[in-house]
PDB file of C-alpha atoms in Angstrom:
ATOM      1  CA  MET A 766      -7.786  -6.996  60.423  1.00 57.00           C
ATOM      2  CA  ALA A 767     -10.868  -6.577  58.209  1.00 58.00           C
ATOM      3  CA  THR A 768     -10.777  -3.485  56.017  1.00 71.00           C
ATOM      4  CA  PRO A 769     -13.634  -1.054  56.700  1.00 78.00           C
ATOM      5  CA  ASP A 770     -16.498  -1.097  54.209  1.00 88.00           C
ATOM      6  CA  LEU A 771     -16.217   2.433  52.824  1.00 91.00           C
ATOM      7  CA  LEU A 772     -19.511   2.168  50.888  1.00 94.00           C
ATOM      8  CA  PHE A 773     -21.612   0.890  53.800  1.00 92.00           C
ATOM      9  CA  ASN A 774     -23.480   4.184  54.370  1.00 92.00           C
ATOM     10  CA  LEU A 775     -23.919   4.889  50.665  1.00 95.00           C
ATOM     11  CA  ARG A 776     -25.423   1.436  50.032  1.00 95.00           C
ATOM     12  CA  ASN A 777     -27.821   1.831  52.971  1.00 94.00           C
ATOM     13  CA  LEU A 778     -29.067   5.192  51.704  1.00 95.00           C
ATOM     14  CA  PHE A 779     -29.734   3.639  48.294  1.00 96.00           C
ATOM     15  CA  TYR A 780     -31.441   0.504  49.623  1.00 96.00           C
ATOM     16  CA  LEU A 781     -33.782   2.554  51.832  1.00 95.00           C
ATOM     17  CA  GLY A 782     -34.748   4.925  49.028  1.00 95.00           C
ATOM     18  CA  ALA A 783     -32.803   8.005  50.157  1.00 94.00           C
ATOM     19  CA  TYR A 784     -31.640   8.552  46.580  1.00 95.00           C
ATOM     20  CA  GLN A 785     -30.792  12.251  46.732  1.00 94.00           C
ATOM     21  CA  ALA A 786     -28.882  11.700  49.980  1.00 94.00           C
ATOM     22  CA  ALA A 787     -26.939   8.866  48.299  1.00 96.00           C
ATOM     23  CA  ILE A 788     -25.968  11.212  45.450  1.00 96.00           C
ATOM     24  CA  ASN A 789     -25.030  13.999  47.896  1.00 96.00           C
ATOM     25  CA  ASN A 790     -22.867  11.664  50.028  1.00 95.00           C
ATOM     26  CA  SER A 791     -21.117   9.842  47.195  1.00 95.00           C
ATOM     27  CA  ASP A 792     -17.764  11.613  47.469  1.00 95.00           C
ATOM     28  CA  VAL A 793     -16.072   8.817  49.428  1.00 94.00           C
ATOM     29  CA  PRO A 794     -12.263   9.082  49.677  1.00 93.00           C
ATOM     30  CA  GLY A 795      -9.837   6.151  49.493  1.00 93.00           C
ATOM     31  CA  LEU A 796     -11.773   3.909  47.084  1.00 93.00           C
ATOM     32  CA  ASP A 797      -9.941   1.426  44.860  1.00 93.00           C
ATOM     33  CA  ALA A 798     -11.032   0.960  41.213  1.00 91.00           C
ATOM     34  CA  ASP A 799     -13.633  -1.738  41.974  1.00 90.00           C
ATOM     35  CA  ALA A 800     -15.177   0.203  44.857  1.00 93.00           C
ATOM     36  CA  ALA A 801     -15.226   3.383  42.753  1.00 94.00           C
ATOM     37  CA  ALA A 802     -17.115   1.518  39.988  1.00 93.00           C
ATOM     38  CA  GLU A 803     -19.593   0.214  42.574  1.00 94.00           C
ATOM     39  CA  ARG A 804     -19.993   3.739  43.988  1.00 96.00           C
ATOM     40  CA  ASP A 805     -20.675   5.113  40.496  1.00 96.00           C
ATOM     41  CA  ALA A 806     -23.238   2.369  39.812  1.00 97.00           C
ATOM     42  CA  ILE A 807     -25.085   3.268  43.042  1.00 97.00           C
ATOM     43  CA  VAL A 808     -25.040   6.977  42.160  1.00 98.00           C
ATOM     44  CA  PHE A 809     -26.349   6.414  38.624  1.00 98.00           C
ATOM     45  CA  ARG A 810     -29.015   3.976  39.874  1.00 98.00           C
ATOM     46  CA  SER A 811     -30.045   6.696  42.358  1.00 97.00           C
ATOM     47  CA  TYR A 812     -30.442   9.160  39.473  1.00 97.00           C
ATOM     48  CA  ILE A 813     -32.547   6.544  37.643  1.00 96.00           C
ATOM     49  CA  ALA A 814     -34.734   6.104  40.734  1.00 94.00           C
ATOM     50  CA  LEU A 815     -35.271   9.893  40.713  1.00 92.00           C
ATOM     51  CA  GLY A 816     -36.299   9.747  37.041  1.00 91.00           C
ATOM     52  CA  SER A 817     -33.138  11.420  35.652  1.00 95.00           C
ATOM     53  CA  TYR A 818     -32.699   8.830  32.883  1.00 96.00           C
ATOM     54  CA  GLN A 819     -31.197  11.191  30.299  1.00 96.00           C
ATOM     55  CA  LEU A 820     -28.489  12.383  32.698  1.00 97.00           C
ATOM     56  CA  VAL A 821     -27.370   8.760  33.167  1.00 97.00           C
ATOM     57  CA  ILE A 822     -27.408   8.102  29.402  1.00 96.00           C
ATOM     58  CA  ASN A 823     -25.347  11.247  28.758  1.00 96.00           C
ATOM     59  CA  GLU A 824     -22.830  10.677  31.554  1.00 96.00           C
ATOM     60  CA  ILE A 825     -21.900   7.017  30.898  1.00 95.00           C
ATOM     61  CA  ASP A 826     -19.787   6.681  27.774  1.00 93.00           C
ATOM     62  CA  SER A 827     -18.730   3.576  25.858  1.00 91.00           C
ATOM     63  CA  SER A 828     -15.399   3.316  27.723  1.00 92.00           C
ATOM     64  CA  ALA A 829     -17.084   2.913  31.134  1.00 92.00           C
ATOM     65  CA  ALA A 830     -16.972  -0.329  33.147  1.00 92.00           C
ATOM     66  CA  THR A 831     -19.425  -3.142  32.310  1.00 93.00           C
ATOM     67  CA  SER A 832     -21.424  -2.481  35.487  1.00 95.00           C
ATOM     68  CA  LEU A 833     -22.008   1.131  34.416  1.00 96.00           C
ATOM     69  CA  GLN A 834     -22.892   0.126  30.848  1.00 95.00           C
ATOM     70  CA  ALA A 835     -25.522  -2.175  32.381  1.00 96.00           C
ATOM     71  CA  VAL A 836     -26.952   0.702  34.438  1.00 97.00           C
ATOM     72  CA  LYS A 837     -27.079   2.809  31.260  1.00 97.00           C
ATOM     73  CA  LEU A 838     -29.129   0.043  29.595  1.00 97.00           C
ATOM     74  CA  LEU A 839     -31.672   0.291  32.424  1.00 97.00           C
ATOM     75  CA  ALA A 840     -31.928   4.058  31.828  1.00 97.00           C
ATOM     76  CA  LEU A 841     -32.408   3.479  28.076  1.00 96.00           C
ATOM     77  CA  TYR A 842     -35.074   0.863  28.785  1.00 96.00           C
ATOM     78  CA  LEU A 843     -36.949   3.235  31.111  1.00 94.00           C
ATOM     79  CA  THR A 844     -36.870   6.102  28.575  1.00 93.00           C
ATOM     80  CA  GLY A 845     -38.892   3.848  26.265  1.00 91.00           C
ATOM     81  CA  ASP A 846     -36.165   2.297  24.101  1.00 91.00           C
ATOM     82  CA  LYS A 847     -37.196  -1.136  25.357  1.00 94.00           C
ATOM     83  CA  GLU A 848     -36.371  -3.146  22.230  1.00 95.00           C
ATOM     84  CA  GLY A 849     -32.916  -1.601  21.867  1.00 95.00           C
ATOM     85  CA  ALA A 850     -32.095  -2.093  25.541  1.00 95.00           C
ATOM     86  CA  ILE A 851     -33.271  -5.725  25.621  1.00 96.00           C
ATOM     87  CA  SER A 852     -31.426  -6.509  22.375  1.00 96.00           C
ATOM     88  CA  SER A 853     -28.136  -5.114  23.767  1.00 95.00           C
ATOM     89  CA  LEU A 854     -28.769  -6.841  27.090  1.00 95.00           C
ATOM     90  CA  LYS A 855     -29.184 -10.270  25.471  1.00 95.00           C
ATOM     91  CA  GLU A 856     -26.074  -9.727  23.366  1.00 95.00           C
ATOM     92  CA  TRP A 857     -23.969  -8.838  26.417  1.00 95.00           C
ATOM     93  CA  LEU A 858     -25.347 -11.681  28.539  1.00 94.00           C
ATOM     94  CA  SER A 859     -24.280 -14.171  25.878  1.00 94.00           C
ATOM     95  CA  ASP A 860     -20.729 -12.735  25.806  1.00 92.00           C
ATOM     96  CA  SER A 861     -18.571 -15.052  27.930  1.00 90.00           C
ATOM     97  CA  ALA A 862     -16.211 -12.191  28.841  1.00 90.00           C
ATOM     98  CA  ILE A 863     -18.852 -10.058  30.595  1.00 90.00           C
ATOM     99  CA  GLY A 864     -22.036 -12.197  30.786  1.00 88.00           C
ATOM    100  CA  SER A 865     -21.436 -13.254  34.380  1.00 90.00           C
ATOM    101  CA  ASN A 866     -20.940  -9.680  35.670  1.00 93.00           C
ATOM    102  CA  PRO A 867     -23.179  -9.454  38.776  1.00 94.00           C
ATOM    103  CA  VAL A 868     -24.461  -5.930  38.014  1.00 95.00           C
ATOM    104  CA  LEU A 869     -25.278  -6.909  34.406  1.00 96.00           C
ATOM    105  CA  ARG A 870     -27.193  -9.940  35.722  1.00 96.00           C
ATOM    106  CA  LEU A 871     -28.959  -7.737  38.284  1.00 97.00           C
ATOM    107  CA  ILE A 872     -30.033  -5.217  35.632  1.00 97.00           C
ATOM    108  CA  ALA A 873     -31.182  -8.115  33.419  1.00 97.00           C
ATOM    109  CA  GLY A 874     -33.332  -9.348  36.302  1.00 97.00           C
ATOM    110  CA  ILE A 875     -34.792  -5.862  36.883  1.00 97.00           C
ATOM    111  CA  ILE A 876     -35.588  -5.324  33.186  1.00 97.00           C
ATOM    112  CA  PHE A 877     -37.184  -8.756  32.671  1.00 97.00           C
ATOM    113  CA  MET A 878     -39.135  -8.288  35.907  1.00 95.00           C
ATOM    114  CA  HIS A 879     -40.485  -5.022  34.406  1.00 93.00           C
ATOM    115  CA  GLU A 880     -41.435  -7.072  31.352  1.00 94.00           C
ATOM    116  CA  GLN A 881     -43.181  -9.561  33.685  1.00 93.00           C
ATOM    117  CA  ASP A 882     -41.028 -12.290  32.108  1.00 95.00           C
ATOM    118  CA  TYR A 883     -40.089 -13.837  35.440  1.00 96.00           C
ATOM    119  CA  ASN A 884     -38.589 -17.034  34.045  1.00 95.00           C
ATOM    120  CA  GLU A 885     -36.225 -15.039  31.840  1.00 96.00           C
ATOM    121  CA  ALA A 886     -35.317 -12.844  34.830  1.00 96.00           C
ATOM    122  CA  LEU A 887     -34.518 -15.887  36.977  1.00 96.00           C
ATOM    123  CA  LYS A 888     -32.364 -17.367  34.236  1.00 95.00           C
ATOM    124  CA  HIS A 889     -29.885 -14.575  34.974  1.00 95.00           C
ATOM    125  CA  THR A 890     -30.387 -14.031  38.703  1.00 95.00           C
ATOM    126  CA  HIS A 891     -31.125 -17.463  40.223  1.00 93.00           C
ATOM    127  CA  SER A 892     -27.487 -18.434  40.804  1.00 89.00           C
ATOM    128  CA  GLY A 893     -27.157 -15.434  43.125  1.00 82.00           C
ATOM    129  CA  GLY A 894     -23.655 -14.522  44.250  1.00 88.00           C
ATOM    130  CA  THR A 895     -24.485 -11.126  45.749  1.00 93.00           C
ATOM    131  CA  LEU A 896     -27.064  -9.984  48.288  1.00 95.00           C
ATOM    132  CA  ASP A 897     -28.539  -7.697  45.617  1.00 96.00           C
ATOM    133  CA  LEU A 898     -29.203 -10.678  43.341  1.00 96.00           C
ATOM    134  CA  HIS A 899     -30.714 -12.775  46.139  1.00 97.00           C
ATOM    135  CA  ALA A 900     -32.930  -9.826  47.175  1.00 97.00           C
ATOM    136  CA  LEU A 901     -34.120  -9.477  43.580  1.00 97.00           C
ATOM    137  CA  ASN A 902     -34.868 -13.219  43.543  1.00 97.00           C
ATOM    138  CA  VAL A 903     -37.039 -12.727  46.638  1.00 97.00           C
ATOM    139  CA  GLN A 904     -38.984  -9.992  44.807  1.00 96.00           C
ATOM    140  CA  ILE A 905     -39.385 -12.111  41.660  1.00 96.00           C
ATOM    141  CA  PHE A 906     -40.618 -15.166  43.574  1.00 97.00           C
ATOM    142  CA  ILE A 907     -43.103 -12.997  45.528  1.00 95.00           C
ATOM    143  CA  LYS A 908     -44.444 -11.676  42.196  1.00 95.00           C
ATOM    144  CA  MET A 909     -44.779 -15.299  41.044  1.00 95.00           C
ATOM    145  CA  HIS A 910     -46.717 -16.086  44.268  1.00 95.00           C
ATOM    146  CA  ARG A 911     -43.988 -18.547  45.286  1.00 96.00           C
ATOM    147  CA  SER A 912     -43.253 -17.454  48.831  1.00 95.00           C
ATOM    148  CA  ASP A 913     -41.720 -20.914  49.461  1.00 96.00           C
ATOM    149  CA  TYR A 914     -38.933 -20.198  46.963  1.00 97.00           C
ATOM    150  CA  ALA A 915     -38.631 -16.614  48.232  1.00 97.00           C
ATOM    151  CA  GLU A 916     -38.074 -18.002  51.720  1.00 97.00           C
ATOM    152  CA  LYS A 917     -35.191 -20.189  50.479  1.00 96.00           C
ATOM    153  CA  GLN A 918     -33.518 -17.108  48.980  1.00 96.00           C
ATOM    154  CA  LEU A 919     -34.044 -15.193  52.230  1.00 97.00           C
ATOM    155  CA  LYS A 920     -32.415 -18.032  54.201  1.00 97.00           C
ATOM    156  CA  ILE A 921     -29.320 -17.762  51.956  1.00 96.00           C
ATOM    157  CA  MET A 922     -29.226 -14.005  52.616  1.00 96.00           C
ATOM    158  CA  GLN A 923     -29.528 -14.585  56.360  1.00 97.00           C
ATOM    159  CA  GLN A 924     -26.582 -16.992  56.232  1.00 96.00           C
ATOM    160  CA  ILE A 925     -24.483 -14.371  54.409  1.00 95.00           C
ATOM    161  CA  ASP A 926     -25.423 -11.413  56.661  1.00 95.00           C
ATOM    162  CA  GLU A 927     -28.539 -11.511  58.808  1.00 95.00           C
ATOM    163  CA  ASP A 928     -28.329  -7.851  59.880  1.00 94.00           C
ATOM    164  CA  HIS A 929     -27.728  -6.441  56.393  1.00 95.00           C
ATOM    165  CA  THR A 930     -30.271  -3.804  55.327  1.00 96.00           C
ATOM    166  CA  LEU A 931     -31.159  -5.788  52.187  1.00 96.00           C
ATOM    167  CA  THR A 932     -31.690  -8.974  54.212  1.00 97.00           C
ATOM    168  CA  GLN A 933     -33.989  -7.097  56.592  1.00 97.00           C
ATOM    169  CA  LEU A 934     -35.874  -5.513  53.669  1.00 97.00           C
ATOM    170  CA  ALA A 935     -36.296  -8.875  51.930  1.00 97.00           C
ATOM    171  CA  ASN A 936     -37.562 -10.311  55.237  1.00 97.00           C
ATOM    172  CA  ALA A 937     -40.174  -7.528  55.449  1.00 97.00           C
ATOM    173  CA  TRP A 938     -41.286  -8.028  51.803  1.00 96.00           C
ATOM    174  CA  LEU A 939     -41.754 -11.744  52.437  1.00 97.00           C
ATOM    175  CA  ASP A 940     -43.591 -11.137  55.735  1.00 96.00           C
ATOM    176  CA  ILE A 941     -46.053  -8.839  53.918  1.00 95.00           C
ATOM    177  CA  ALA A 942     -46.527 -11.397  51.115  1.00 95.00           C
ATOM    178  CA  VAL A 943     -47.207 -14.202  53.616  1.00 95.00           C
ATOM    179  CA  GLY A 944     -49.509 -11.963  55.675  1.00 94.00           C
ATOM    180  CA  GLY A 945     -51.326 -12.880  58.871  1.00 94.00           C
ATOM    181  CA  SER A 946     -49.214 -12.665  62.009  1.00 94.00           C
ATOM    182  CA  LYS A 947     -46.123 -11.911  59.887  1.00 96.00           C
ATOM    183  CA  ILE A 948     -47.392  -8.379  59.137  1.00 96.00           C
ATOM    184  CA  ARG A 949     -46.510  -7.255  62.666  1.00 96.00           C
ATOM    185  CA  GLU A 950     -42.935  -8.524  62.167  1.00 97.00           C
ATOM    186  CA  ALA A 951     -42.659  -6.563  58.913  1.00 97.00           C
ATOM    187  CA  TYR A 952     -43.955  -3.432  60.676  1.00 97.00           C
ATOM    188  CA  LEU A 953     -41.249  -3.793  63.338  1.00 97.00           C
ATOM    189  CA  ILE A 954     -38.533  -4.080  60.661  1.00 97.00           C
ATOM    190  CA  PHE A 955     -39.682  -0.806  59.046  1.00 97.00           C
ATOM    191  CA  GLN A 956     -40.002   0.780  62.496  1.00 96.00           C
ATOM    192  CA  ASP A 957     -36.396  -0.215  63.207  1.00 95.00           C
ATOM    193  CA  PHE A 958     -35.266   1.430  59.943  1.00 95.00           C
ATOM    194  CA  ALA A 959     -37.226   4.559  60.874  1.00 93.00           C
ATOM    195  CA  GLU A 960     -35.365   4.795  64.174  1.00 93.00           C
ATOM    196  CA  LYS A 961     -31.892   4.126  62.740  1.00 91.00           C
ATOM    197  CA  TYR A 962     -31.900   6.047  59.458  1.00 88.00           C
ATOM    198  CA  PRO A 963     -33.388   9.188  57.904  1.00 84.00           C
ATOM    199  CA  MET A 964     -37.093   8.616  57.197  1.00 90.00           C
ATOM    200  CA  THR A 965     -37.673   7.868  53.507  1.00 94.00           C
ATOM    201  CA  GLY A 966     -40.731   7.410  51.332  1.00 94.00           C
ATOM    202  CA  MET A 967     -39.889   3.730  51.012  1.00 95.00           C
ATOM    203  CA  VAL A 968     -39.854   3.166  54.783  1.00 96.00           C
ATOM    204  CA  LEU A 969     -43.038   5.236  55.248  1.00 96.00           C
ATOM    205  CA  ASN A 970     -44.785   3.197  52.542  1.00 96.00           C
ATOM    206  CA  GLY A 971     -43.571  -0.032  54.123  1.00 96.00           C
ATOM    207  CA  LYS A 972     -45.020   0.948  57.497  1.00 96.00           C
ATOM    208  CA  ALA A 973     -48.233   2.184  55.854  1.00 97.00           C
ATOM    209  CA  VAL A 974     -48.801  -1.079  53.955  1.00 96.00           C
ATOM    210  CA  CYS A 975     -48.379  -2.998  57.224  1.00 97.00           C
ATOM    211  CA  CYS A 976     -50.863  -0.657  58.930  1.00 97.00           C
ATOM    212  CA  MET A 977     -53.426  -1.217  56.164  1.00 95.00           C
ATOM    213  CA  HIS A 978     -53.026  -4.992  56.483  1.00 96.00           C
ATOM    214  CA  MET A 979     -53.639  -4.615  60.219  1.00 95.00           C
ATOM    215  CA  GLY A 980     -56.706  -2.423  59.631  1.00 95.00           C
ATOM    216  CA  SER A 981     -55.099   0.805  60.935  1.00 96.00           C
ATOM    217  CA  PHE A 982     -56.068   2.994  57.967  1.00 96.00           C
ATOM    218  CA  GLU A 983     -55.857   6.338  59.810  1.00 96.00           C
ATOM    219  CA  GLU A 984     -52.245   5.667  60.818  1.00 97.00           C
ATOM    220  CA  ALA A 985     -51.520   4.501  57.274  1.00 97.00           C
ATOM    221  CA  GLU A 986     -52.951   7.732  55.849  1.00 96.00           C
ATOM    222  CA  THR A 987     -50.773   9.866  58.153  1.00 97.00           C
ATOM    223  CA  LEU A 988     -47.648   7.958  57.054  1.00 97.00           C
ATOM    224  CA  LEU A 989     -48.568   8.167  53.362  1.00 96.00           C
ATOM    225  CA  LEU A 990     -49.241  11.917  53.491  1.00 95.00           C
ATOM    226  CA  GLU A 991     -45.799  12.331  55.074  1.00 96.00           C
ATOM    227  CA  ALA A 992     -44.351  10.278  52.202  1.00 96.00           C
ATOM    228  CA  LEU A 993     -46.257  12.453  49.697  1.00 94.00           C
ATOM    229  CA  ASN A 994     -44.579  15.545  51.207  1.00 94.00           C
ATOM    230  CA  LYS A 995     -41.217  13.980  50.406  1.00 91.00           C
ATOM    231  CA  ASP A 996     -42.129  13.091  46.811  1.00 89.00           C
ATOM    232  CA  ALA A 997     -45.472  14.167  45.356  1.00 88.00           C
ATOM    233  CA  LYS A 998     -45.048  11.948  42.279  1.00 87.00           C
ATOM    234  CA  ASP A 999     -43.966   8.674  43.894  1.00 91.00           C
ATOM    235  CA  PRO A1000     -46.177   5.988  42.314  1.00 91.00           C
ATOM    236  CA  GLU A1001     -46.259   3.661  45.347  1.00 93.00           C
ATOM    237  CA  THR A1002     -47.292   6.491  47.662  1.00 94.00           C
ATOM    238  CA  LEU A1003     -50.080   7.571  45.299  1.00 94.00           C
ATOM    239  CA  ALA A1004     -51.275   3.982  44.750  1.00 93.00           C
ATOM    240  CA  ASN A1005     -51.291   3.258  48.482  1.00 94.00           C
ATOM    241  CA  LEU A1006     -53.160   6.513  49.178  1.00 94.00           C
ATOM    242  CA  ILE A1007     -55.847   5.535  46.656  1.00 92.00           C
ATOM    243  CA  VAL A1008     -56.351   2.179  48.403  1.00 92.00           C
ATOM    244  CA  CYS A1009     -56.194   3.734  51.866  1.00 94.00           C
ATOM    245  CA  ASN A1010     -58.761   6.439  51.020  1.00 93.00           C
ATOM    246  CA  LEU A1011     -61.159   3.879  49.545  1.00 91.00           C
ATOM    247  CA  HIS A1012     -61.068   2.033  52.880  1.00 93.00           C
ATOM    248  CA  LEU A1013     -61.559   5.295  54.801  1.00 93.00           C
ATOM    249  CA  GLY A1014     -64.497   6.264  52.564  1.00 93.00           C
ATOM    250  CA  LYS A1015     -62.623   9.369  51.382  1.00 93.00           C
ATOM    251  CA  PRO A1016     -62.399  10.550  47.743  1.00 90.00           C
ATOM    252  CA  SER A1017     -59.268   9.291  45.985  1.00 88.00           C
ATOM    253  CA  SER A1018     -59.813  10.673  42.455  1.00 88.00           C
ATOM    254  CA  ARG A1019     -57.155  13.396  42.903  1.00 89.00           C
ATOM    255  CA  PHE A1020     -54.474  10.797  43.698  1.00 90.00           C
ATOM    256  CA  LEU A1021     -55.615   8.619  40.783  1.00 89.00           C
ATOM    257  CA  SER A1022     -55.387  11.639  38.443  1.00 89.00           C
ATOM    258  CA  GLN A1023     -51.851  12.339  39.685  1.00 88.00           C
ATOM    259  CA  LEU A1024     -50.890   8.690  39.180  1.00 88.00           C
ATOM    260  CA  LYS A1025     -52.348   8.689  35.642  1.00 88.00           C
ATOM    261  CA  LEU A1026     -50.311  11.789  34.771  1.00 87.00           C
ATOM    262  CA  SER A1027     -46.988  10.733  36.278  1.00 83.00           C
ATOM    263  CA  HIS A1028     -47.138   6.929  35.782  1.00 80.00           C
ATOM    264  CA  PRO A1029     -49.667   5.994  33.078  1.00 81.00           C
ATOM    265  CA  ASP A1030     -48.355   2.404  32.981  1.00 78.00           C
ATOM    266  CA  HIS A1031     -48.936   1.758  36.687  1.00 79.00           C
ATOM    267  CA  VAL A1032     -50.973  -1.397  37.336  1.00 79.00           C
ATOM    268  CA  LEU A1033     -53.576   0.575  39.316  1.00 81.00           C
ATOM    269  CA  VAL A1034     -54.082   2.995  36.397  1.00 79.00           C
ATOM    270  CA  LYS A1035     -54.472   0.096  33.954  1.00 78.00           C
ATOM    271  CA  ASN A1036     -56.917  -1.693  36.280  1.00 77.00           C
ATOM    272  CA  SER A1037     -58.874   1.532  36.723  1.00 74.00           C
ATOM    273  CA  ALA A1038     -59.008   2.077  32.943  1.00 71.00           C
ATOM    274  CA  SER A1039     -60.224  -1.476  32.274  1.00 68.00           C
ATOM    275  CA  SER A1040     -62.831  -1.129  35.059  1.00 65.00           C
ATOM    276  CA  GLU A1041     -64.045   2.132  33.485  1.00 61.00           C
ATOM    277  CA  ALA A1042     -64.213   0.469  30.056  1.00 63.00           C
ATOM    278  CA  ASN A1043     -66.168  -2.477  31.503  1.00 64.00           C
ATOM    279  CA  PHE A1044     -68.533  -0.037  33.228  1.00 55.00           C
ATOM    280  CA  GLU A1045     -69.065   1.867  29.962  1.00 63.00           C
ATOM    281  CA  ARG A1046     -69.768  -1.407  28.116  1.00 64.00           C
ATOM    282  CA  ALA A1047     -72.230  -2.460  30.811  1.00 61.00           C
ATOM    283  CA  LEU A1048     -74.020   0.910  30.550  1.00 60.00           C
ATOM    284  CA  GLN A1049     -74.277   0.571  26.764  1.00 65.00           C
ATOM    285  CA  ALA A1050     -75.613  -2.960  27.139  1.00 61.00           C
ATOM    286  CA  VAL A1051     -78.319  -1.688  29.508  1.00 58.00           C
ATOM    287  CA  ALA A1052     -79.136   1.232  27.221  1.00 50.00           C
TER     288      ALA A1052
END
C-alpha cells in the first residue's frame, strides 16, 4: 500500500503562492528526517517569498541539512550579498558530496535565472530529477523564448504526474507564452485552481494575464485589485495593473510609484526609467 504524502497540502499552498498559509500549516506530524527537511525548506522558501530574508538567514545555522543551506544562500543573495552567495553556490556545486542535491541545484537555477544567466542555470537544472527542477526548466526556456524546449520539459512532467499542481502551472505558463488559442486553456487551469484552493495573488494574476491577452481588461482589473487587497506590494500585481490601466486609458502613475518604491529593480521600473531618460534626451535635443 502506498504511504500517504504527508506534505501534499503544504506543497500545494507553496506552489500556488499561499505562503503565509504554508507557514501556518507546517506543523505536520509523523514526518521522517527527509520529509522534515523538505517541510523546513518549503517553510523557509515561503518566508523568502514574503520578503523575510533576515529571518531565514538567522534561523538556518551551519549544522542544517544541505537543502536548508541552499535556501539560506537564496536569502543571502536576495538581501544583496550576490557575490558572496554565488561564490558559495559555485563552491558547493563543485563538491561531489553535495553538488547533486536537488534543492541545491534548484536554488542554483533560481539564482542564475535572477542573474539572467540562463545557460549557467540550465547547467545545473537541465538533468531534472524532480518536478520542481523540470518546472524551473520550463520557466527558463520560456525566458529564452524557446517554447519548443519548454514543451519537452512539460511532457516529462506530464509523464511523471499529469495532475500535479506544478505540472498544471507549467502548462499554464507555456500556454500563455505560446499565446493565441492556448490562452483560453491557461485561463481554465487558473480557474480550476481558484475553485479547488484558497484564492491567491498568484492565481488572480494568472487569470488576469489571460484576460488581458483575450482583451477583457475590465475583468483583469477586477482580479488585479482583488490581488492588491491581498498584498499591496506584490510586484507582479503592480506591474500587471500598470499595463491593464494603460489599456483602459486610466492613470497608472500611482502603481508605478509603488513599484519603484518596493521593487526598484523590476524590469518595468527599469524600462520606465530608460524611457524617461530617452524622453529627456529628446527634449534637450529639440531645445
